[in-house]
Coordinates of N, CA, C and O in Angstrom, one line a residue:
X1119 N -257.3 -37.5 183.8 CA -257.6 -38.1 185.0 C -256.6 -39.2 185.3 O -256.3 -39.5 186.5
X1120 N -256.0 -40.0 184.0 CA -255.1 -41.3 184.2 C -253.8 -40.5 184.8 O -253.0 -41.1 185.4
X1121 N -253.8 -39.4 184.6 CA -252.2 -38.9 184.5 C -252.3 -38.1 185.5 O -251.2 -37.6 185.7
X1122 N -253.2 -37.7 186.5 CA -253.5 -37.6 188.0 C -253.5 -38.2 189.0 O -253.1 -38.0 190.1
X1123 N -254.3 -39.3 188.3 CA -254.2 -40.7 189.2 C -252.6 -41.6 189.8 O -252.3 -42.3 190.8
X1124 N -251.9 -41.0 188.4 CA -250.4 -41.9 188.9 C -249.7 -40.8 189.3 O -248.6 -41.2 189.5
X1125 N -250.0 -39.4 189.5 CA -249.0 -38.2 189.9 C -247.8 -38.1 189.0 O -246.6 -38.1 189.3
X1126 N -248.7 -38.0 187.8 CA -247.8 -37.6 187.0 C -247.6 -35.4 187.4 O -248.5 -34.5 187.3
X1127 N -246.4 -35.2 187.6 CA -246.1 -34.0 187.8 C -245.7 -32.8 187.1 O -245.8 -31.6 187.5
X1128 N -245.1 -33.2 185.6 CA -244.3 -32.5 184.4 C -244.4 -32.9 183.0 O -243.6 -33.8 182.7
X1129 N -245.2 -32.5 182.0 CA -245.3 -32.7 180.9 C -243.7 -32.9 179.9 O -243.4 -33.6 179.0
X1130 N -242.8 -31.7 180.7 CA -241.5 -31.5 180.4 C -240.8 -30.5 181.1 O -241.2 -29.6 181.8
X1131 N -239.6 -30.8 180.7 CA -239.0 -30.0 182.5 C -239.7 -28.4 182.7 O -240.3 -27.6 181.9
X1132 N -239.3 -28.3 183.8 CA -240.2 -27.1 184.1 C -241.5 -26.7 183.9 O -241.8 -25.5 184.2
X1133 N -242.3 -27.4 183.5 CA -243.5 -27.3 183.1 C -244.8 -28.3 183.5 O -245.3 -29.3 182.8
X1134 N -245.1 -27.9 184.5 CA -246.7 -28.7 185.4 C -247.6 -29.3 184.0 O -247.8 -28.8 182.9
X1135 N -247.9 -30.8 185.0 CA -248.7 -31.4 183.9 C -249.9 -30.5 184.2 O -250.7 -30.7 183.3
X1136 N -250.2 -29.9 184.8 CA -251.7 -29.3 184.8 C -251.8 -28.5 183.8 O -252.7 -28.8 183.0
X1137 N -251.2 -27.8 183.5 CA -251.1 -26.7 182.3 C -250.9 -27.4 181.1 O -250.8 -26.6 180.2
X1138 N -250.8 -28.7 180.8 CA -251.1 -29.3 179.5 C -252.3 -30.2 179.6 O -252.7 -30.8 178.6
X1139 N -252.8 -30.4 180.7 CA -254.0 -31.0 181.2 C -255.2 -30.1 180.7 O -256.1 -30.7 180.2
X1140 N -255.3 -28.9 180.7 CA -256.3 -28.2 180.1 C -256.1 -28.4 178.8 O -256.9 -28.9 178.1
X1141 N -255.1 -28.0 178.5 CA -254.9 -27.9 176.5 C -255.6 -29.1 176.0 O -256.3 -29.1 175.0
X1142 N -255.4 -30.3 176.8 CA -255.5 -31.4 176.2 C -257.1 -31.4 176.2 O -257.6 -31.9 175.2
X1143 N -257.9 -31.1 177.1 CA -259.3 -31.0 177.5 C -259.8 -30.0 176.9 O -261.0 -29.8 177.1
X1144 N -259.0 -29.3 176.2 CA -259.7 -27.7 175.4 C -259.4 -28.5 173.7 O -260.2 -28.3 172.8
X1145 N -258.4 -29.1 173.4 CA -258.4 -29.6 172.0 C -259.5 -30.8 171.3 O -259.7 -31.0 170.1
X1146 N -260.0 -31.6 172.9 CA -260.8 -32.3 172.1 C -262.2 -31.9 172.2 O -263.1 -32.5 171.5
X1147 N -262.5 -31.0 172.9 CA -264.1 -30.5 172.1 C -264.7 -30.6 171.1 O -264.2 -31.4 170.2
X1148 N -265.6 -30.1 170.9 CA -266.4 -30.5 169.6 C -266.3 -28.7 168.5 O -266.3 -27.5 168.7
X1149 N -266.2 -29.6 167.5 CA -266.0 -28.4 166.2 C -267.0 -27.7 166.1 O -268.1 -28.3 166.0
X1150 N -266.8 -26.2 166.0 CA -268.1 -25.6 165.0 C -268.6 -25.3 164.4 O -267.6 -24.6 164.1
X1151 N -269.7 -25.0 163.4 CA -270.1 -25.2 162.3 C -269.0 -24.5 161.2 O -268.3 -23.5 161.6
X1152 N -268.9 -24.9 160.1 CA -268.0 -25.1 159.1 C -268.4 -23.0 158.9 O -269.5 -22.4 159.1
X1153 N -267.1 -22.3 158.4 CA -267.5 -20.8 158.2 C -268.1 -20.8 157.0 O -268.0 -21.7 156.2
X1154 N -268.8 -19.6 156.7 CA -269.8 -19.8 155.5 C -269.2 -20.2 153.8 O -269.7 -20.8 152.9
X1155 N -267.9 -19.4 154.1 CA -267.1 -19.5 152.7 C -266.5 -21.0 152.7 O -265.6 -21.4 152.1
X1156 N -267.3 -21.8 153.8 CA -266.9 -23.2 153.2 C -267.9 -24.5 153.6 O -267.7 -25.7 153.6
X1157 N -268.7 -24.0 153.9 CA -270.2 -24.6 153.8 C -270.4 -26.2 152.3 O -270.7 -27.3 152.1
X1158 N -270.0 -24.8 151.5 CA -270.3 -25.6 150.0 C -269.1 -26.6 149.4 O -269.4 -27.3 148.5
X1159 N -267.8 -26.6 150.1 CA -267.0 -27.2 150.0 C -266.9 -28.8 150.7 O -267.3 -29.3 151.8
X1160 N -266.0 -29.3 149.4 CA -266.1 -31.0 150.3 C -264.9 -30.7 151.4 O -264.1 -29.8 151.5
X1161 N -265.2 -32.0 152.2 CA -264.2 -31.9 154.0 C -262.7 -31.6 153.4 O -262.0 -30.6 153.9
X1162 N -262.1 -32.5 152.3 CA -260.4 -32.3 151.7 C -260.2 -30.9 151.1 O -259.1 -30.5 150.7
X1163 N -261.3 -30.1 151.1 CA -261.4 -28.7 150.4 C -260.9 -27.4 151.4 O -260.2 -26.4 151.1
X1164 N -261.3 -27.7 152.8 CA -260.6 -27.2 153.5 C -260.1 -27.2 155.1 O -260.0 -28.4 155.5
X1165 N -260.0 -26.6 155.6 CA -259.4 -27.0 157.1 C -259.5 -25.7 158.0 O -259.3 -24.6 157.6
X1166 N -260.0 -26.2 159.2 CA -260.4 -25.0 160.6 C -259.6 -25.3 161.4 O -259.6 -26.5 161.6
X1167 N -258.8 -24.6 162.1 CA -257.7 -24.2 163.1 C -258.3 -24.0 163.9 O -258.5 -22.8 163.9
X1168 N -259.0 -24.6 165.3 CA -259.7 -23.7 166.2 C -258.6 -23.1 167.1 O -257.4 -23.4 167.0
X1169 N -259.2 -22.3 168.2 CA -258.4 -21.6 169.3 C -257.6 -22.2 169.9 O -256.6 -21.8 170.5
X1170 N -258.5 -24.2 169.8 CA -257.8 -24.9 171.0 C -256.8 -26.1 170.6 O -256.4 -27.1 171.2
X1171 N -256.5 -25.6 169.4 CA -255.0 -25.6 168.7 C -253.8 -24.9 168.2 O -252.8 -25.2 167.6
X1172 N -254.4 -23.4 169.1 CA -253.5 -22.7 168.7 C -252.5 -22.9 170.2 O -252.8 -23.5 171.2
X1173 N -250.8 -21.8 169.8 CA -249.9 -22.0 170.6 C -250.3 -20.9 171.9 O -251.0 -20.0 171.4
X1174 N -250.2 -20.9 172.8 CA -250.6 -20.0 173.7 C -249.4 -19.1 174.7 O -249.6 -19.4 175.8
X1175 N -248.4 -18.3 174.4 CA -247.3 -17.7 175.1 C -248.2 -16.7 176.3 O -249.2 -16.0 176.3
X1176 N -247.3 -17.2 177.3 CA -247.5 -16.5 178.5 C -248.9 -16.5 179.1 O -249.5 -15.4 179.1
X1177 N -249.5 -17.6 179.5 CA -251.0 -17.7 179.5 C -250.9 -17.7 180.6 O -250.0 -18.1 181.4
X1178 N -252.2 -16.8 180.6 CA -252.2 -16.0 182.2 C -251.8 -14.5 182.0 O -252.5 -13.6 182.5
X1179 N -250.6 -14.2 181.3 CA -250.7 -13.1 181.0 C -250.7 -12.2 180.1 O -251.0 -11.0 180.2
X1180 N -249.9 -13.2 178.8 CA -250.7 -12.5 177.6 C -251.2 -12.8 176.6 O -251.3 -12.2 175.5
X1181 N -251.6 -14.3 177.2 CA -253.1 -14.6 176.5 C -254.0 -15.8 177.3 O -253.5 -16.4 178.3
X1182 N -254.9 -16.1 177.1 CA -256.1 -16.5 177.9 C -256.8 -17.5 177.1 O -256.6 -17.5 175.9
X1183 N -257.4 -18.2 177.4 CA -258.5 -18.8 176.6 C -260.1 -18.5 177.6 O -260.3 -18.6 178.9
X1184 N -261.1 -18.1 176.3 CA -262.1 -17.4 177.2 C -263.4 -17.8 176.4 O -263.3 -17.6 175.2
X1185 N -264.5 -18.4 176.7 CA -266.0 -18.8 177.1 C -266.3 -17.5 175.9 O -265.9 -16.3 176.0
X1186 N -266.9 -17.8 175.2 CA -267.5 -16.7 174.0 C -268.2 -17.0 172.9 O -268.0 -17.6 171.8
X1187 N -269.3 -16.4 173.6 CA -270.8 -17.5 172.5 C -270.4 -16.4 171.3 O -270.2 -17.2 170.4
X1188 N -270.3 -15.7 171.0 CA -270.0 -15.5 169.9 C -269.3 -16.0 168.6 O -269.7 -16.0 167.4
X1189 N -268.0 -16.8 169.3 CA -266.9 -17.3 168.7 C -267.6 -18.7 168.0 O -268.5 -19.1 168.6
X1190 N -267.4 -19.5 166.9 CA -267.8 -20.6 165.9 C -268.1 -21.9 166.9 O -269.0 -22.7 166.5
X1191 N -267.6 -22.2 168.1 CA -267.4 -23.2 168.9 C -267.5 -23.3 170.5 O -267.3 -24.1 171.4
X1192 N -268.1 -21.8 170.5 CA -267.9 -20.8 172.1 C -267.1 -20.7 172.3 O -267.3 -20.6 173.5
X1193 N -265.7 -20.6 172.2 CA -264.4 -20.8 172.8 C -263.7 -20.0 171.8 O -263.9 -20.2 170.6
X1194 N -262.5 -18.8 172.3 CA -261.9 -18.2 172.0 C -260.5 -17.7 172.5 O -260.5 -17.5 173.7
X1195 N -259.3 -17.4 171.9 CA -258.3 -16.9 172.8 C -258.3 -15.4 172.8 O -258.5 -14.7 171.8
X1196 N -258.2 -15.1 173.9 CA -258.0 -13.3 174.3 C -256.8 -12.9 174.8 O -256.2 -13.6 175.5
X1197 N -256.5 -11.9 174.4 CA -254.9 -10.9 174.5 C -255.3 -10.0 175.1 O -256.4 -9.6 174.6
X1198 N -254.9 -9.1 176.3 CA -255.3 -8.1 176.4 C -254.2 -7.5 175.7 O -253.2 -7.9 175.2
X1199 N -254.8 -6.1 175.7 CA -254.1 -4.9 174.6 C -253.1 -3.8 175.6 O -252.7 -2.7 175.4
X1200 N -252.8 -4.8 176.8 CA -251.5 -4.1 177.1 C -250.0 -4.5 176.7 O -249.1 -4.3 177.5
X1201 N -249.7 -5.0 175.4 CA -248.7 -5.9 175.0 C -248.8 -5.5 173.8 O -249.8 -4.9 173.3
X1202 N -247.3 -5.9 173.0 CA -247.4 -6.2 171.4 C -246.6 -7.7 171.0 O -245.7 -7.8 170.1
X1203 N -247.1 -8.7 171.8 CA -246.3 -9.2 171.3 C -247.2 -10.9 170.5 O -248.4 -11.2 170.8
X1204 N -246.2 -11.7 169.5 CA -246.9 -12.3 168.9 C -247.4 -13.2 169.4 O -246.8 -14.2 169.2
X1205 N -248.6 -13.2 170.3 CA -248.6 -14.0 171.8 C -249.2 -15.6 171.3 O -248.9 -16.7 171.8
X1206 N -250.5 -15.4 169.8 CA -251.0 -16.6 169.8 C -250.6 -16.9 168.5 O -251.1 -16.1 167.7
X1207 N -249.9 -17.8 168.1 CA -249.5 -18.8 167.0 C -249.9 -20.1 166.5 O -250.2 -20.8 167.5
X1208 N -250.0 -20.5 165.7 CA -250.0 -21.6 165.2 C -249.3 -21.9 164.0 O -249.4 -21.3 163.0
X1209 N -248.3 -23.3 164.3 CA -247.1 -23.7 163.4 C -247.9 -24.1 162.1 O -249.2 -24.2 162.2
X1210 N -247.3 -24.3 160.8 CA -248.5 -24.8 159.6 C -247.1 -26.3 160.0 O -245.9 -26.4 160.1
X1211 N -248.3 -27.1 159.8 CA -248.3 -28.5 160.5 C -247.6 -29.5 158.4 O -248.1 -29.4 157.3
X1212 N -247.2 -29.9 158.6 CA -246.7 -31.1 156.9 C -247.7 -31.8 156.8 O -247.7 -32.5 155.8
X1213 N -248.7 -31.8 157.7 CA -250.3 -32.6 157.5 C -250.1 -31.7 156.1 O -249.5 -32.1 155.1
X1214 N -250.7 -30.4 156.3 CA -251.1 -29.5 155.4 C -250.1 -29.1 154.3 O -250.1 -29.3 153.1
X1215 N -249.3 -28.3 155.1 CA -248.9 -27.0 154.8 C -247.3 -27.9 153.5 O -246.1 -27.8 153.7
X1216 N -247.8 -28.5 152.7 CA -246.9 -29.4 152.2 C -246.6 -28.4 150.2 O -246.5 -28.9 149.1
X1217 N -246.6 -27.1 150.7 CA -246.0 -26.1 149.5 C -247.1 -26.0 148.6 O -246.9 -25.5 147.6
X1218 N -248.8 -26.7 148.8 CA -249.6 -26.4 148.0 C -250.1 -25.1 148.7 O -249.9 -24.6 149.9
X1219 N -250.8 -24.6 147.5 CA -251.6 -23.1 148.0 C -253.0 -23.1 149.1 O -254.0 -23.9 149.0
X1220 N -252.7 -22.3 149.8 CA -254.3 -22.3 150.7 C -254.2 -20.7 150.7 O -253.4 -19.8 150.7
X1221 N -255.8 -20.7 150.7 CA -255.9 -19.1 150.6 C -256.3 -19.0 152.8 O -256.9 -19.9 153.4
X1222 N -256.0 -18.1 153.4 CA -255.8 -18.3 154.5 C -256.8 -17.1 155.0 O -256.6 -16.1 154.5
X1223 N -257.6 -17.2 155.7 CA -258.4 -16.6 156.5 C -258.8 -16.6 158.3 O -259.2 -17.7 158.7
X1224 N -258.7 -15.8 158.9 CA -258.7 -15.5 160.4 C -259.8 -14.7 160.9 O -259.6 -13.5 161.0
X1225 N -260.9 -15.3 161.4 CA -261.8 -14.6 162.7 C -261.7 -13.7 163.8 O -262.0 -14.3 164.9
X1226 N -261.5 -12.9 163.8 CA -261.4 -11.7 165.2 C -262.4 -10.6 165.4 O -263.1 -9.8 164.6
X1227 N -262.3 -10.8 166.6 CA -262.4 -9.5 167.2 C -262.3 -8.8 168.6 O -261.8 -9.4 169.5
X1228 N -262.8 -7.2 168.7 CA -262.0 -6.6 170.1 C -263.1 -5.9 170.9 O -264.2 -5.5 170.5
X1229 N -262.7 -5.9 172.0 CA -263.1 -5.2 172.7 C -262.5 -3.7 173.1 O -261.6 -3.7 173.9
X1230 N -263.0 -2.3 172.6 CA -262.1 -1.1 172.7 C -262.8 -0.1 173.3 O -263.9 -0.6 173.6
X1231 N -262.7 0.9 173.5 CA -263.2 2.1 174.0 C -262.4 3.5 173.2 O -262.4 4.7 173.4
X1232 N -261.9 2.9 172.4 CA -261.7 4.1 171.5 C -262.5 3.8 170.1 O -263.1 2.7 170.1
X1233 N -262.5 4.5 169.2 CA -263.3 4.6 168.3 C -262.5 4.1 167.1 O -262.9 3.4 166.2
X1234 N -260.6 4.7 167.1 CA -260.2 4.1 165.8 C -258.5 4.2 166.1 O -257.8 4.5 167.1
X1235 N -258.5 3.8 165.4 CA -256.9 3.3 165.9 C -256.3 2.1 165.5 O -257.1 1.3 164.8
X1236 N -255.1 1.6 165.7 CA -254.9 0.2 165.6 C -255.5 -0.9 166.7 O -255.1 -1.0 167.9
X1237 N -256.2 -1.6 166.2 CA -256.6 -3.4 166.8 C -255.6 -4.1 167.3 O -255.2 -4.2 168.5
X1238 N -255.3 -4.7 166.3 CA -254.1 -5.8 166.2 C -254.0 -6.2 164.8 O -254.8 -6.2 163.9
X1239 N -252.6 -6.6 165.0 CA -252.3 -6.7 163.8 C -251.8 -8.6 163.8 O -251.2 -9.2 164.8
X1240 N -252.1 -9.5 162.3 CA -252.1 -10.9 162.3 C -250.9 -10.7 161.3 O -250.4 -9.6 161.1
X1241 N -250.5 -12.0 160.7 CA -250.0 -12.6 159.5 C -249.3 -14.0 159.8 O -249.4 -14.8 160.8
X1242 N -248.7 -14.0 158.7 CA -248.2 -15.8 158.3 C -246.7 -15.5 158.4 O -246.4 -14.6 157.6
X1243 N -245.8 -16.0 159.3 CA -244.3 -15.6 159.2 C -243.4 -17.2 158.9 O -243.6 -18.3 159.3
X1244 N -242.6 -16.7 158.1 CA -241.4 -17.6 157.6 C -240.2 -18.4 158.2 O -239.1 -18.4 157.7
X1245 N -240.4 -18.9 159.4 CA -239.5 -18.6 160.1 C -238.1 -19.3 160.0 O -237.1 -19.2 160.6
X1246 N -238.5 -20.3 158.7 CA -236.7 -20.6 158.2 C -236.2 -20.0 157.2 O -235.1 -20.4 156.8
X1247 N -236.9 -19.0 156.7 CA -236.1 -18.0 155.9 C -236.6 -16.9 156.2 O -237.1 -16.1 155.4
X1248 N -236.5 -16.8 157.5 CA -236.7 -14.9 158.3 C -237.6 -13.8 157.3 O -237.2 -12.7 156.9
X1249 N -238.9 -14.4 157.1 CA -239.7 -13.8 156.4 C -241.0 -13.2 156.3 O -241.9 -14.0 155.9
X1250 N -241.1 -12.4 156.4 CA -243.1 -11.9 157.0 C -243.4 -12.5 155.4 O -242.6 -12.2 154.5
X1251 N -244.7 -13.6 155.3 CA -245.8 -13.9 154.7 C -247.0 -13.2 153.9 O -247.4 -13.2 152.7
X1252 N -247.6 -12.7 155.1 CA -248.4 -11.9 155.1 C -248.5 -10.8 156.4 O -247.9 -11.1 157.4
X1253 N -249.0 -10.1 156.3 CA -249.3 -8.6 157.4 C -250.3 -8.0 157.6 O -250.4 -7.1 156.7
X1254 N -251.1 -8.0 158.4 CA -252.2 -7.2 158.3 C -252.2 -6.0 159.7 O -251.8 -6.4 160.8
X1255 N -252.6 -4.9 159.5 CA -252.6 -4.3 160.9 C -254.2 -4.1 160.6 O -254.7 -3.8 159.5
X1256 N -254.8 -4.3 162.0 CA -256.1 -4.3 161.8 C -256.8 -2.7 162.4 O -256.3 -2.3 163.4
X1257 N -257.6 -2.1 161.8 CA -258.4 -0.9 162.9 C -259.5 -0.8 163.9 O -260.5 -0.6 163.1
X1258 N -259.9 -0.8 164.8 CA -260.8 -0.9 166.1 C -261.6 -0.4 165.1 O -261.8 -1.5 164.7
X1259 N -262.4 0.3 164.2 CA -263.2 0.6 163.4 C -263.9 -0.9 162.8 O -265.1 -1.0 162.7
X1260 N -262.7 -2.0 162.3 CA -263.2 -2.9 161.7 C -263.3 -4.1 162.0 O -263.5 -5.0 161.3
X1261 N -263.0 -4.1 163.6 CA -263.2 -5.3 163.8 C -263.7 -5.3 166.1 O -263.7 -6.2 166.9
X1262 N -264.1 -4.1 166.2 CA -265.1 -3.6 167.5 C -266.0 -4.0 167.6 O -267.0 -3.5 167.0
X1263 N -266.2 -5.2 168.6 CA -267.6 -5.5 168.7 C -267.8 -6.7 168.9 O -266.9 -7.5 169.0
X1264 N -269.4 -7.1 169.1 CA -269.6 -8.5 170.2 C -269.4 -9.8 168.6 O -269.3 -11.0 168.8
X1265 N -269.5 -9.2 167.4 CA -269.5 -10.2 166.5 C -268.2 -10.4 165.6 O -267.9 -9.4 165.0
X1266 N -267.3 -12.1 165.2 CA -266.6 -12.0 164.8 C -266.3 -11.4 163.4 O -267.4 -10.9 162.9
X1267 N -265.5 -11.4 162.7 CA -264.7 -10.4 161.4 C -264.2 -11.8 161.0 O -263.8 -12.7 161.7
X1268 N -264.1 -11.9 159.4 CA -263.8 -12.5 158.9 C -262.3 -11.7 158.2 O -262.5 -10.5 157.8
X1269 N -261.2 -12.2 158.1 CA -260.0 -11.3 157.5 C -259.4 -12.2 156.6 O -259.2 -13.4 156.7
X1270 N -258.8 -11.2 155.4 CA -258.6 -12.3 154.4 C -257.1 -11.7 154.5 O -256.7 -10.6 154.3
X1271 N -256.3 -13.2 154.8 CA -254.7 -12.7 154.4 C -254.1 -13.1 152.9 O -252.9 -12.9 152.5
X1272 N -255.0 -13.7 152.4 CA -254.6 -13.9 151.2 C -254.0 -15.4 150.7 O -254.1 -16.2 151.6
X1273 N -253.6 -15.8 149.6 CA -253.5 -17.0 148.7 C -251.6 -17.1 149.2 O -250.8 -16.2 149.1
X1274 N -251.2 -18.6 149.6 CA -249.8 -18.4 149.9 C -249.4 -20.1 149.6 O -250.4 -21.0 149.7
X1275 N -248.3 -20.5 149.3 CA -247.9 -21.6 149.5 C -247.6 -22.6 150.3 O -246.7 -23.4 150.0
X1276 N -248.4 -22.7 151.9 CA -247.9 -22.9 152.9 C -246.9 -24.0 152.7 O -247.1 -24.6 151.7
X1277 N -245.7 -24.4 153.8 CA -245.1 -25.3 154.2 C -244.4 -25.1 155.4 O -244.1 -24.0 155.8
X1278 N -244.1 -26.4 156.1 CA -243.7 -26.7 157.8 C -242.6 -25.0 157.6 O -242.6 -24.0 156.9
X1279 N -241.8 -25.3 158.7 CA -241.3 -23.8 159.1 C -242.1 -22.2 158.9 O -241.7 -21.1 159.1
X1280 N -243.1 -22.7 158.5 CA -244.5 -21.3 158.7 C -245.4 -21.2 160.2 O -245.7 -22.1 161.0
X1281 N -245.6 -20.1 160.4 CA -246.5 -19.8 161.2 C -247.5 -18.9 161.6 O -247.0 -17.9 162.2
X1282 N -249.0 -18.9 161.5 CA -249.8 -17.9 162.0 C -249.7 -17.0 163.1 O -250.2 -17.6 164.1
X1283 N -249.4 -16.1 163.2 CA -249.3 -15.1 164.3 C -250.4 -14.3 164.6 O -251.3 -14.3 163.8
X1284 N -250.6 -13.7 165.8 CA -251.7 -12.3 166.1 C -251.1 -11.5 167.7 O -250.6 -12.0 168.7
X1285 N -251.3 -10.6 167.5 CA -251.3 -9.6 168.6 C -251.8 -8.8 169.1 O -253.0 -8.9 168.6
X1286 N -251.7 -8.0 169.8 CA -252.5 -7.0 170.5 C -251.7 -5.8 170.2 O -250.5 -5.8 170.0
X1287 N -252.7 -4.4 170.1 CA -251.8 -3.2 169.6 C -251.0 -2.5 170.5 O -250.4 -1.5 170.1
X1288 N -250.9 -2.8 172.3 CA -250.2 -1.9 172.9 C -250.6 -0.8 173.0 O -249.9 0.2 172.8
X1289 N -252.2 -0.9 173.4 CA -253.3 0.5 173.6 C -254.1 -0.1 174.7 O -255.3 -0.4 174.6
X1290 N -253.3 -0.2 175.7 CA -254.3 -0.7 177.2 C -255.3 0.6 177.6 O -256.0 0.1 178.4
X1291 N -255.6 1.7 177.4 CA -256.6 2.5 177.4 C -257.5 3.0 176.4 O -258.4 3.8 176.6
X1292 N -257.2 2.3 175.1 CA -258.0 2.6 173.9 C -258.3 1.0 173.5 O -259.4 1.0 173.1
X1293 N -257.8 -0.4 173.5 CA -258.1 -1.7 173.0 C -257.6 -2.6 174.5 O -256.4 -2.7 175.0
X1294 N -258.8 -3.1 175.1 CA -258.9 -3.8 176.5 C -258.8 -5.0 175.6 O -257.7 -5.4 175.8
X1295 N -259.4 -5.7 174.7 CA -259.2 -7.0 174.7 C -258.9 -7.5 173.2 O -259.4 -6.6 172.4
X1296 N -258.5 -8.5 172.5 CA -258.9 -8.6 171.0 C -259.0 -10.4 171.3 O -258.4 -11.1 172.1
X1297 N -259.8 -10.8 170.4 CA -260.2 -12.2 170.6 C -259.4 -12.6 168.8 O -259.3 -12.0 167.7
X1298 N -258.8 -14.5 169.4 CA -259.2 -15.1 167.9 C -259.7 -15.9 168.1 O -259.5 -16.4 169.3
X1299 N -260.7 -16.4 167.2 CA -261.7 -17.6 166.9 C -261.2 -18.7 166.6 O -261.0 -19.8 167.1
X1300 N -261.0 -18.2 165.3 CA -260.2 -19.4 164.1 C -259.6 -18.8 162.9 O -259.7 -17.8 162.2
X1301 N -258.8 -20.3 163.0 CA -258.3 -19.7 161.1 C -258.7 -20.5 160.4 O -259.0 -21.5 161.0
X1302 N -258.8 -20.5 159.3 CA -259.5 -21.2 158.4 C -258.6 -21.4 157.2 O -257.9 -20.4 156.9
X1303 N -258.4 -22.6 156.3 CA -257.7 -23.0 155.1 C -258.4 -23.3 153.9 O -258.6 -24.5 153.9
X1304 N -258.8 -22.6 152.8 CA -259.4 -23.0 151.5 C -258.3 -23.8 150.4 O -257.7 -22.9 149.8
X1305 N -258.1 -24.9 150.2 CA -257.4 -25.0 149.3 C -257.4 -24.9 147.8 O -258.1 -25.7 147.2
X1306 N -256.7 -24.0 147.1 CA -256.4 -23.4 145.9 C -256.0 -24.5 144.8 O -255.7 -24.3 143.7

C-alpha cells in the first residue's frame, strides 16, 4: 500500500511493481502445519519452502499461483502441462544450504485425464558445476488426484549455487495441470 501510495512504478527495470506486490503479499502468509515426517522434530531440525517462496517463470503462462485447500497452507503453484519447462524453482539460500546434508522432500500433485504416463518430472540442479542433483520423472498413476504426494529425492549436501526445479510433462491432452505445495528439508 506504501509503495502505491508514492507511485512507485518498477521493482526493476522492466518489471511492474505490481507483480512483486503480490509475491510480497503471497510470502507473508501464515505457515502450514509442519508435514508429518517432521511433526516430531525440533524447529533447527528442519525447514518448509512454501509455494510463496518459490521462483515463478512466466506467470501467467507457465505457472500460476492457485487457492487449494488441499495444499499444507491452501496455496499452491500450478503448471499447466502444455510445456516442459523448469518453470518453478527455488535457489537453496547459504541460510541453509551451507554443504551440510538435508534429506529433501517435495509435495505434488496433478490434475490428468489419462490414466498413466509421465506427470512431471522435479530435482535439485548444480548450477555452478552444470549438474543434475537429483531427478525424478514422476507417473499420473502416482501422483493423480485431489490429495498431495509426498516425494522423496533423497539425502544431498546442499549449498548456494543449487536449485529446486519442477515441470510439467508436455501432455496438454493427457496432464491439464500439476500443482507444488512444498518442499521440505530434514536435516541429516
Amino acid at each position: 500500500a506504501l509503495s502505491r501510495e508514492h507511485g512507485v512504478g518498477s521493482f526493476r527495470e522492466g518489471r511492474p511493481f505490481a507483480e512483486r506486490e503480490e509475491q510480497l503479499a503471497r510470502k507473508f502468509r501464515p505457515a502450514g502445519p509442519p508435514p508429518e515426517q517432521c511433526k516430531d522434530l525440533p524447529p533447527d531440525g528442519w525447514l518448509d519452502i512454501q509455494d510463496n517462496e518459490f521462483r515463478l517463470h512466466k506467470q501467467g503462462e507457465w505457472t500460476n499461483t492457485a487457492a487449494d485447500a488441499a495444499a499444507s497452507d491452501g496455496h499452491a503453484v500450478s503448471m499447466p502441462g502444455h510445456h516442459r519447462e523448469w518453470a518453478t524453482s527455488v535457489p537453496m539460500s547459504a541460510d541453509f544450504a551451507d554443504g551440510g546434508s538435508w534429506h529433501v522432500f517435495a509435495q505434488v500433485r496433478c490434475d490428468a485425464t489419462a490414466e498413466d504416463g509421465p506427470a512431471m518430472t522435479l530435482g535439485i540442479y548444480d548450477a555452478d558445476n552444470r549438474l543434475s542433483v537429483a531427478h525424478r520423472q514422476l507417473g499420473v498413476k502416482d501422483i493423480r488426484g485431489e490429495k498431495y504426494v509426498t516425494i522423496d529425492l533423497g539425502v544431498h549436501a546442499l549449498k548456494p549455487g543449487m536449485y529446486f526445479w519442477a515441470a510439467p510433462p508436455e501432455r496438454p491432452n493427457d496432464v491439464q495441470t500439476v500443482y507444488v505445495d512444498r518442499i521440505f528439508l530434514i536435516r541429516q
